[in-house]
mmCIF file of C-alpha atoms in Angstrom:
data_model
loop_
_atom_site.group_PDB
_atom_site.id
_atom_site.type_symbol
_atom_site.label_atom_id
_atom_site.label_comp_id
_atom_site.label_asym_id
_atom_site.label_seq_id
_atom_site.Cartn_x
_atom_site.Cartn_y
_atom_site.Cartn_z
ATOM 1 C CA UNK A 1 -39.619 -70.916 -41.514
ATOM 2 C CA UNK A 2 -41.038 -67.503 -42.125
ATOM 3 C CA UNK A 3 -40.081 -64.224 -40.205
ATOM 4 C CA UNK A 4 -41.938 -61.405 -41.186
ATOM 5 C CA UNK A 5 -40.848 -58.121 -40.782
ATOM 6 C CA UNK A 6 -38.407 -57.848 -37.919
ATOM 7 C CA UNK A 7 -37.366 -54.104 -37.321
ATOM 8 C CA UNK A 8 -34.252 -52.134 -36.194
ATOM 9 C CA UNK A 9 -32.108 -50.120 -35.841
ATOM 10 C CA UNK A 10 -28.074 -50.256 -35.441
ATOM 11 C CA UNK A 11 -26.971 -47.493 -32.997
ATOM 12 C CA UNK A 12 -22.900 -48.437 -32.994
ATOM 13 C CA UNK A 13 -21.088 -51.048 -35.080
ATOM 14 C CA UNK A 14 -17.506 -51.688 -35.672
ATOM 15 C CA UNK A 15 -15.487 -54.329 -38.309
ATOM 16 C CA UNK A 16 -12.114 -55.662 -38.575
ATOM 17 C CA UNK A 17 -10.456 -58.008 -40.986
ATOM 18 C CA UNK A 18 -6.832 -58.298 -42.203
ATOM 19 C CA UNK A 19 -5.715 -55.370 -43.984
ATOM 20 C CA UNK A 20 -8.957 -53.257 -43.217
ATOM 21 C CA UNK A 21 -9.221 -51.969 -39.395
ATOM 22 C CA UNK A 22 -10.799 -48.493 -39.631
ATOM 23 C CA UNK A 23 -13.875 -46.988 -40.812
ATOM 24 C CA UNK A 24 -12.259 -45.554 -44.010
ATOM 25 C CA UNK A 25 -10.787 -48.568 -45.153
ATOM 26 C CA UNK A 26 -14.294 -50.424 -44.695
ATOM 27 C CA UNK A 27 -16.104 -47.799 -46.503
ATOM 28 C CA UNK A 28 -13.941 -47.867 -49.279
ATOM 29 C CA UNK A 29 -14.590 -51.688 -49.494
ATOM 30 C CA UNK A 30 -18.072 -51.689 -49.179
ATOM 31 C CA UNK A 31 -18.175 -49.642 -52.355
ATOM 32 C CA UNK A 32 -15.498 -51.873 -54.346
ATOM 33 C CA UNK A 33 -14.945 -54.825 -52.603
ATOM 34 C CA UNK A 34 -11.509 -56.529 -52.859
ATOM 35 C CA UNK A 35 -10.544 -60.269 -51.604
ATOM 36 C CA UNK A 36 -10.171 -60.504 -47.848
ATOM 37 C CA UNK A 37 -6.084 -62.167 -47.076
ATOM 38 C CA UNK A 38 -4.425 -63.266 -44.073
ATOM 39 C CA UNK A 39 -2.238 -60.902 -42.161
ATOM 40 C CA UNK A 40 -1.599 -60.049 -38.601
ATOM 41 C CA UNK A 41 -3.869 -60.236 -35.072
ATOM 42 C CA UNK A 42 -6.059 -57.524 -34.283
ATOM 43 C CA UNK A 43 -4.731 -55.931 -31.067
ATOM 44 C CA UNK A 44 -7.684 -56.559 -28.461
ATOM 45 C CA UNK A 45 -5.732 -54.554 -26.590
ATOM 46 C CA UNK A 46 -8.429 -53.492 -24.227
ATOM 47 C CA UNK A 47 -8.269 -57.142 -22.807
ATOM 48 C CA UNK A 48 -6.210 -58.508 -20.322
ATOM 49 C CA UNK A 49 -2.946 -60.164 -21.815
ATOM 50 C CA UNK A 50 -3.394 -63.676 -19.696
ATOM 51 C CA UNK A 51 -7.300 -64.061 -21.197
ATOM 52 C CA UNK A 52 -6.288 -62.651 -24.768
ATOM 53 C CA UNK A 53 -3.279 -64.978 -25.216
ATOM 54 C CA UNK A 54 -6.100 -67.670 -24.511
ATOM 55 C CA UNK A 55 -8.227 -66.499 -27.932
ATOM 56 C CA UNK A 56 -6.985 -67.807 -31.414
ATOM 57 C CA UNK A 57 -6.981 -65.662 -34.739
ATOM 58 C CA UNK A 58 -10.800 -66.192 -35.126
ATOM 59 C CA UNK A 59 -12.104 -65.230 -31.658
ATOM 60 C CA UNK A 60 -9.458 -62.041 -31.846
ATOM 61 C CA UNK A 61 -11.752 -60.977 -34.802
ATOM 62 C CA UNK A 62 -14.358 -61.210 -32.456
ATOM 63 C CA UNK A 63 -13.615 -60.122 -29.259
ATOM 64 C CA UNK A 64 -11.509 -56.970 -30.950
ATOM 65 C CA UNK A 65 -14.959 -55.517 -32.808
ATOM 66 C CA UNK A 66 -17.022 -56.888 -29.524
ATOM 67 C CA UNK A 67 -14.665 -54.238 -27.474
ATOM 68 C CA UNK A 68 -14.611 -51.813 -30.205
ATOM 69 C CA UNK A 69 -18.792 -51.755 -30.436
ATOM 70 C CA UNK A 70 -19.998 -51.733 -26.389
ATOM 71 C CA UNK A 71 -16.838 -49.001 -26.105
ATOM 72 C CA UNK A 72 -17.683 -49.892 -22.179
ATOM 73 C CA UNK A 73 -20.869 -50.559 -22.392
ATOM 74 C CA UNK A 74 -21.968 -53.140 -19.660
ATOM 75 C CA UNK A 75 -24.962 -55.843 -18.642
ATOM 76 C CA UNK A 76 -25.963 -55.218 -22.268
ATOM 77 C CA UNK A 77 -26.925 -59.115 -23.928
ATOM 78 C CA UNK A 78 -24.681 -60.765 -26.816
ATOM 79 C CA UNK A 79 -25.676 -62.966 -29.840
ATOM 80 C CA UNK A 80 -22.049 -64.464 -31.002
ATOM 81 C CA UNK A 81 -23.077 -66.038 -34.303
ATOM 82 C CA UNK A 82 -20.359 -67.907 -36.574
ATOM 83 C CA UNK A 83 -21.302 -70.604 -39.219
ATOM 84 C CA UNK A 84 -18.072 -72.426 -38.710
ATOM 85 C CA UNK A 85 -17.123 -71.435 -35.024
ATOM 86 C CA UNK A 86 -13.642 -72.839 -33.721
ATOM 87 C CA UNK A 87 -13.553 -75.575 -36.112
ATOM 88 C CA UNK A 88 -9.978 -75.373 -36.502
ATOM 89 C CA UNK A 89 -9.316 -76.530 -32.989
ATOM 90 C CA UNK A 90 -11.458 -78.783 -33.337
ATOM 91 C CA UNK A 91 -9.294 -80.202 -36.213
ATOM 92 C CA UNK A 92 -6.161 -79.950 -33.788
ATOM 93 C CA UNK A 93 -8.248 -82.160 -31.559
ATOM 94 C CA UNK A 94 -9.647 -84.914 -33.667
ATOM 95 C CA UNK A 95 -6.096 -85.359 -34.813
ATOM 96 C CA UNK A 96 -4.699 -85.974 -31.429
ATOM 97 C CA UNK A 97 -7.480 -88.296 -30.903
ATOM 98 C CA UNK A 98 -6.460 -90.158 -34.245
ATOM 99 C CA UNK A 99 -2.454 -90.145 -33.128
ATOM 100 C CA UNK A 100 -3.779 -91.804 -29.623
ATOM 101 C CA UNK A 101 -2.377 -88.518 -27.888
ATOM 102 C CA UNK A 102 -4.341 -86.907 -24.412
ATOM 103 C CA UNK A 103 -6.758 -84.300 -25.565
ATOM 104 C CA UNK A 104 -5.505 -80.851 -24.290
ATOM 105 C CA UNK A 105 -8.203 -79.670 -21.367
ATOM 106 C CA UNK A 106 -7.482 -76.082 -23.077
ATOM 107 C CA UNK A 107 -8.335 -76.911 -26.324
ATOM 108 C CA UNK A 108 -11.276 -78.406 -25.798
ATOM 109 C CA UNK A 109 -12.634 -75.243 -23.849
ATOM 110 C CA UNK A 110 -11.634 -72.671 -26.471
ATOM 111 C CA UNK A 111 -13.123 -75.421 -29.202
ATOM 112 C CA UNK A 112 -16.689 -74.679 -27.799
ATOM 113 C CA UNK A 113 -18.715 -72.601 -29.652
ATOM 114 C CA UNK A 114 -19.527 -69.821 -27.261
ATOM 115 C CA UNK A 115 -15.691 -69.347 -26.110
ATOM 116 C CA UNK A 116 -15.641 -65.858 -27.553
ATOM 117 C CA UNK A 117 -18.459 -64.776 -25.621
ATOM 118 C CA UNK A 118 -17.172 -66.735 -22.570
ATOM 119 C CA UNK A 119 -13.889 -65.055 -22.670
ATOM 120 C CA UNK A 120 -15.565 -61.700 -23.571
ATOM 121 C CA UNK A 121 -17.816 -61.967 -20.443
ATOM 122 C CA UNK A 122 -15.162 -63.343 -17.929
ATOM 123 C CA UNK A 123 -12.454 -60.730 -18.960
ATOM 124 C CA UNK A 124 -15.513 -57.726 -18.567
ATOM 125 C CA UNK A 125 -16.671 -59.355 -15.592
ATOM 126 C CA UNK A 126 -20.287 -58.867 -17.084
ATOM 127 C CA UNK A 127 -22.930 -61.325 -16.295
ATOM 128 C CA UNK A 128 -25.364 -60.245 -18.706
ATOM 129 C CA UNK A 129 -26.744 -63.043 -20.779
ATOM 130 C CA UNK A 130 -24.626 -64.199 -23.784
ATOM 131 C CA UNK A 131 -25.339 -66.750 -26.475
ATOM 132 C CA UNK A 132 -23.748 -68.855 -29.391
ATOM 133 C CA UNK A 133 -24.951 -69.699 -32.488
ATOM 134 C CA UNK A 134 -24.869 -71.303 -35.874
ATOM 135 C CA UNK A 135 -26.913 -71.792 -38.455
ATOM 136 C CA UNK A 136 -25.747 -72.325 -41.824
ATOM 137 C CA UNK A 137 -25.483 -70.077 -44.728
ATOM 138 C CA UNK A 138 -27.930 -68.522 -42.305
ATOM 139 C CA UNK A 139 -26.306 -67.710 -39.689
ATOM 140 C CA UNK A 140 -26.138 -63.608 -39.907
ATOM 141 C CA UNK A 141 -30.096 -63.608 -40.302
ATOM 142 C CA UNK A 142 -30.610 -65.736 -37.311
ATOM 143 C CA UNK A 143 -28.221 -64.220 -35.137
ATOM 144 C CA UNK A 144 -30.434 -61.058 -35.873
ATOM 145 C CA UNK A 145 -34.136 -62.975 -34.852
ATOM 146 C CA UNK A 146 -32.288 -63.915 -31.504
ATOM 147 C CA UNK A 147 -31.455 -60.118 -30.910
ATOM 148 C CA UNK A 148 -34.429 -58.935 -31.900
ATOM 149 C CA UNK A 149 -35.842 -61.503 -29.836
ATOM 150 C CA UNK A 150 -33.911 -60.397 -26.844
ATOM 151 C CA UNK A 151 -35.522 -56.511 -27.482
ATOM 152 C CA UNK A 152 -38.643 -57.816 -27.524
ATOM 153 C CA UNK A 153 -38.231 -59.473 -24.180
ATOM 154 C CA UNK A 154 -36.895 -55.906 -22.537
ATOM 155 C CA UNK A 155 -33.266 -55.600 -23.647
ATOM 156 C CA UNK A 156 -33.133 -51.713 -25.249
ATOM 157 C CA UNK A 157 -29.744 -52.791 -26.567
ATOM 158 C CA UNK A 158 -28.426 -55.587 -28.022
ATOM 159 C CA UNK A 159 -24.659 -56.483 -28.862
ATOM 160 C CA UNK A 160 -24.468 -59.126 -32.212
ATOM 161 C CA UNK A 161 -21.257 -60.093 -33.264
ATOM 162 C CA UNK A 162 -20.793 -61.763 -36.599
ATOM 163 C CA UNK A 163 -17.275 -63.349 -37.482
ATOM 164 C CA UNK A 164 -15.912 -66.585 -39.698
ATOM 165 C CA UNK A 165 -12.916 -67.403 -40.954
ATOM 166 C CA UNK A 166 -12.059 -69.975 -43.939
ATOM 167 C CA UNK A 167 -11.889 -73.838 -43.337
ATOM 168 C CA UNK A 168 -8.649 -75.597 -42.467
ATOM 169 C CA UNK A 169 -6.907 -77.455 -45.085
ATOM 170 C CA UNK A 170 -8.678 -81.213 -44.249
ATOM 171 C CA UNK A 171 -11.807 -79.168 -44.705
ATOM 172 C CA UNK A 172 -11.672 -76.844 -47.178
ATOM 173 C CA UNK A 173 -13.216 -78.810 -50.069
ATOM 174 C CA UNK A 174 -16.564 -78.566 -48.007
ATOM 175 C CA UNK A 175 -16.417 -74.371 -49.149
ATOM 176 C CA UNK A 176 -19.472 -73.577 -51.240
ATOM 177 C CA UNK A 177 -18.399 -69.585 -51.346
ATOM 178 C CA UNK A 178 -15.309 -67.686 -51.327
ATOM 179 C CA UNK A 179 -14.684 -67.768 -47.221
ATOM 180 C CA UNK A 180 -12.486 -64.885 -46.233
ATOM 181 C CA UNK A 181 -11.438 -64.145 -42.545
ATOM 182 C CA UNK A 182 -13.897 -60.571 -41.103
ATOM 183 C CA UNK A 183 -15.116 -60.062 -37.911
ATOM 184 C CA UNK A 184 -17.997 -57.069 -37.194
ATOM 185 C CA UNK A 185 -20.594 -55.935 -34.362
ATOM 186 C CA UNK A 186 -23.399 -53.993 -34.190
ATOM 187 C CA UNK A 187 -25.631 -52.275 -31.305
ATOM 188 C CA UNK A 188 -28.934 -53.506 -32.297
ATOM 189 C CA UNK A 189 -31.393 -50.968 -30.680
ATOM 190 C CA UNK A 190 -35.478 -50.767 -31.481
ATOM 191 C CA UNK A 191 -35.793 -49.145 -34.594
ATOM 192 C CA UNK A 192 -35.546 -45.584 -34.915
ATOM 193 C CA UNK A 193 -33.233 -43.697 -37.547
ATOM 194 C CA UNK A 194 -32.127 -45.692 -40.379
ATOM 195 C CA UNK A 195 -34.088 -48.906 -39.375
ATOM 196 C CA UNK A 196 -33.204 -52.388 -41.199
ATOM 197 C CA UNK A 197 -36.319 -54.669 -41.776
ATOM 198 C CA UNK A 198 -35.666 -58.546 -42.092
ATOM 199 C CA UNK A 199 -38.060 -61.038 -43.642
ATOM 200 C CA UNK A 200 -38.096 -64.819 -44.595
ATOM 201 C CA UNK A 201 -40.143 -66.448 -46.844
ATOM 202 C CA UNK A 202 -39.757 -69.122 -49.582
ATOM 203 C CA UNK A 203 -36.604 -69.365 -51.797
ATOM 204 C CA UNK A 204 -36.849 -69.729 -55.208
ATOM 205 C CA UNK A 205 -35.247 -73.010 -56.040
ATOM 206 C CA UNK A 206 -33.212 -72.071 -58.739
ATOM 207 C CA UNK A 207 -31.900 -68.604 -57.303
ATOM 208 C CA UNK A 208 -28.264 -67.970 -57.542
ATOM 209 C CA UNK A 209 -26.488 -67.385 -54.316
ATOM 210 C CA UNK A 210 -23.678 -65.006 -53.790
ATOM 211 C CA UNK A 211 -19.846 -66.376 -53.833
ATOM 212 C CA UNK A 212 -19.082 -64.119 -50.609
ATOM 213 C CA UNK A 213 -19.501 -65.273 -47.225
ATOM 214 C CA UNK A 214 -22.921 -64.559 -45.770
ATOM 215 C CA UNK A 215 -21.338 -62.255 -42.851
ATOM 216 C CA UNK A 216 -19.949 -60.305 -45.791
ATOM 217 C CA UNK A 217 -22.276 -59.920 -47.874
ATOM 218 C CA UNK A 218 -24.972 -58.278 -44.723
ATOM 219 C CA UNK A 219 -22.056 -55.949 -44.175
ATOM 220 C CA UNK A 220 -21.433 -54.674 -47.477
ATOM 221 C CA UNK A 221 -25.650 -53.812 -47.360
ATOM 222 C CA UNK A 222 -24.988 -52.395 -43.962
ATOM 223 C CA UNK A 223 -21.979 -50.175 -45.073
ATOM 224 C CA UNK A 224 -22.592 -48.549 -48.598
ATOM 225 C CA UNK A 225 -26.385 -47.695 -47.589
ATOM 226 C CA UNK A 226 -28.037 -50.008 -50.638
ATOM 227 C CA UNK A 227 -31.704 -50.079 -49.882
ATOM 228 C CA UNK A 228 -32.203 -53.899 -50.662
ATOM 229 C CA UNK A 229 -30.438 -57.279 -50.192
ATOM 230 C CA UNK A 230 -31.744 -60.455 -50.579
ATOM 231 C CA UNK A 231 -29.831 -63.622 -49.715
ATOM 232 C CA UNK A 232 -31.152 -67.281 -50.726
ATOM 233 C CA UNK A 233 -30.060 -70.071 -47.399
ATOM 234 C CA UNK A 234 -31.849 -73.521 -49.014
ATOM 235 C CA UNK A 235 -35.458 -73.260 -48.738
ATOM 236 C CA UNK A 236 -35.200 -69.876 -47.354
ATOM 237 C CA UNK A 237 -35.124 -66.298 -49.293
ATOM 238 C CA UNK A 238 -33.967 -63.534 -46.474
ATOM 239 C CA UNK A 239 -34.801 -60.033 -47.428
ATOM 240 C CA UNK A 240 -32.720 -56.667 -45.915
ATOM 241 C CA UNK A 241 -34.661 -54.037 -46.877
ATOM 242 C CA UNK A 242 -33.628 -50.148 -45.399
ATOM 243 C CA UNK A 243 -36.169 -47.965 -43.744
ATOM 244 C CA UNK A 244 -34.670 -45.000 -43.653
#
């Protein structure tokens, strides 16, 4: 795959993650970061209580930045992108399979990949288009070509939400970085002011790759205004380079 030079331009963004919730806090991580831990929900208290008791810890992360970065924005498209998605419902479910129990109906909807964006969209009653996506160590970048795709097709503005989560236990030897739980959104516009370009081209096969989450990594670039980053996904060598 090669992408060359995909431009633009962030006009809103928001993050959350245990422990840091406002702009200060993520500022001040961006420029030393610290270990991401467990802690408490995020509120999402701008959606109803009947659809937000629905939403585990991981789609909280997402729907509370998703609220947070449209601040009432509507019939503006989504990219939800998340390398690991639900997966620990989907744990909950093979195990009920493997104890001969009856699947639960409910978990198998909110084990779907796009049941962040569905709940987003059904609790905002918004039927602009929304998609899901994962791709790997990837998944950031590509969640980026599908928004800039969507521009390019007419959209002036863009919602991308970016949020993982660490594996469950029967999982967790699969890690190959340092997953942390983080959640953030941005307002992808055409580029203007402080544009971001994107390009892919061939990886260096013996290029180290970072021991933070991919999500994490894009927002640290994002947040303490470093002009480069470049990230290695297999074959692939993803460069963030700012414009501004």
């Amino acid at each position: 795959m090669r992408v060359d030079g995909l431009t633009f331009s962030i006009a809103a963004h928001s993050a959350w993650a245990p422990g840091l919730a406002t702009a200060e806090e993520w500022a001040a991580w961006a420029q030393a970061p610290t270990r991401i831990g467990t802690g408490a929900d995020p509120a999402v208290a701008a959606m109803p209580p009947m659809l937000r008791r629905r939403a585990g810890f991981l789609g909280k992360m997402a729907l509370e930045v998703a609220y947070r970065c449209l601040d009432g924005r509507t019939d503006i498209p989504a990219v939800f992108c998340s390398r690991h998605g639900e997966v620990s419902r989907a744990v909950d479910l093979l195990g009920e399979l493997a104890r001969g129990e009856p699947m639960s109906p409910t978990g198998f909807g909110l084990a779907v990949h796009n049941a962040s964006a569905g709940l987003f969209s059904i609790a905002r009653t918004d039927r602009a288009n929304h998609m899901a996506l994962s791709a790997g160590t990837a998944t950031v970048e590509h969640g980026v070509v599908e928004a800039c795709g969507l521009l390019a097709d007419g959209a002036s503005m863009v919602l991308l939400v970016a949020y993982d989560c660490a594996l469950p236990p029967a999982l967790a030897h699969f890690e190959d970085c340092d997953e942390q739980p983080h959640a953030w959104a941005w307002l992808v516009t055409a580029p203007g002011h402080d544009a971001i370009s994107l390009a892919c081209d061939g990886s260096d096969g013996d290029a180290a790759s970072s021991t933070q989450p991919g999500g994490l990594d894009v927002l640290r670039f994002q947040l303490s205004g470093a002009p480069r980053l470049v990230r290695h996904s297999g074959p692939q060598r993803w460069t963030w380079t700012r414009n501004g």
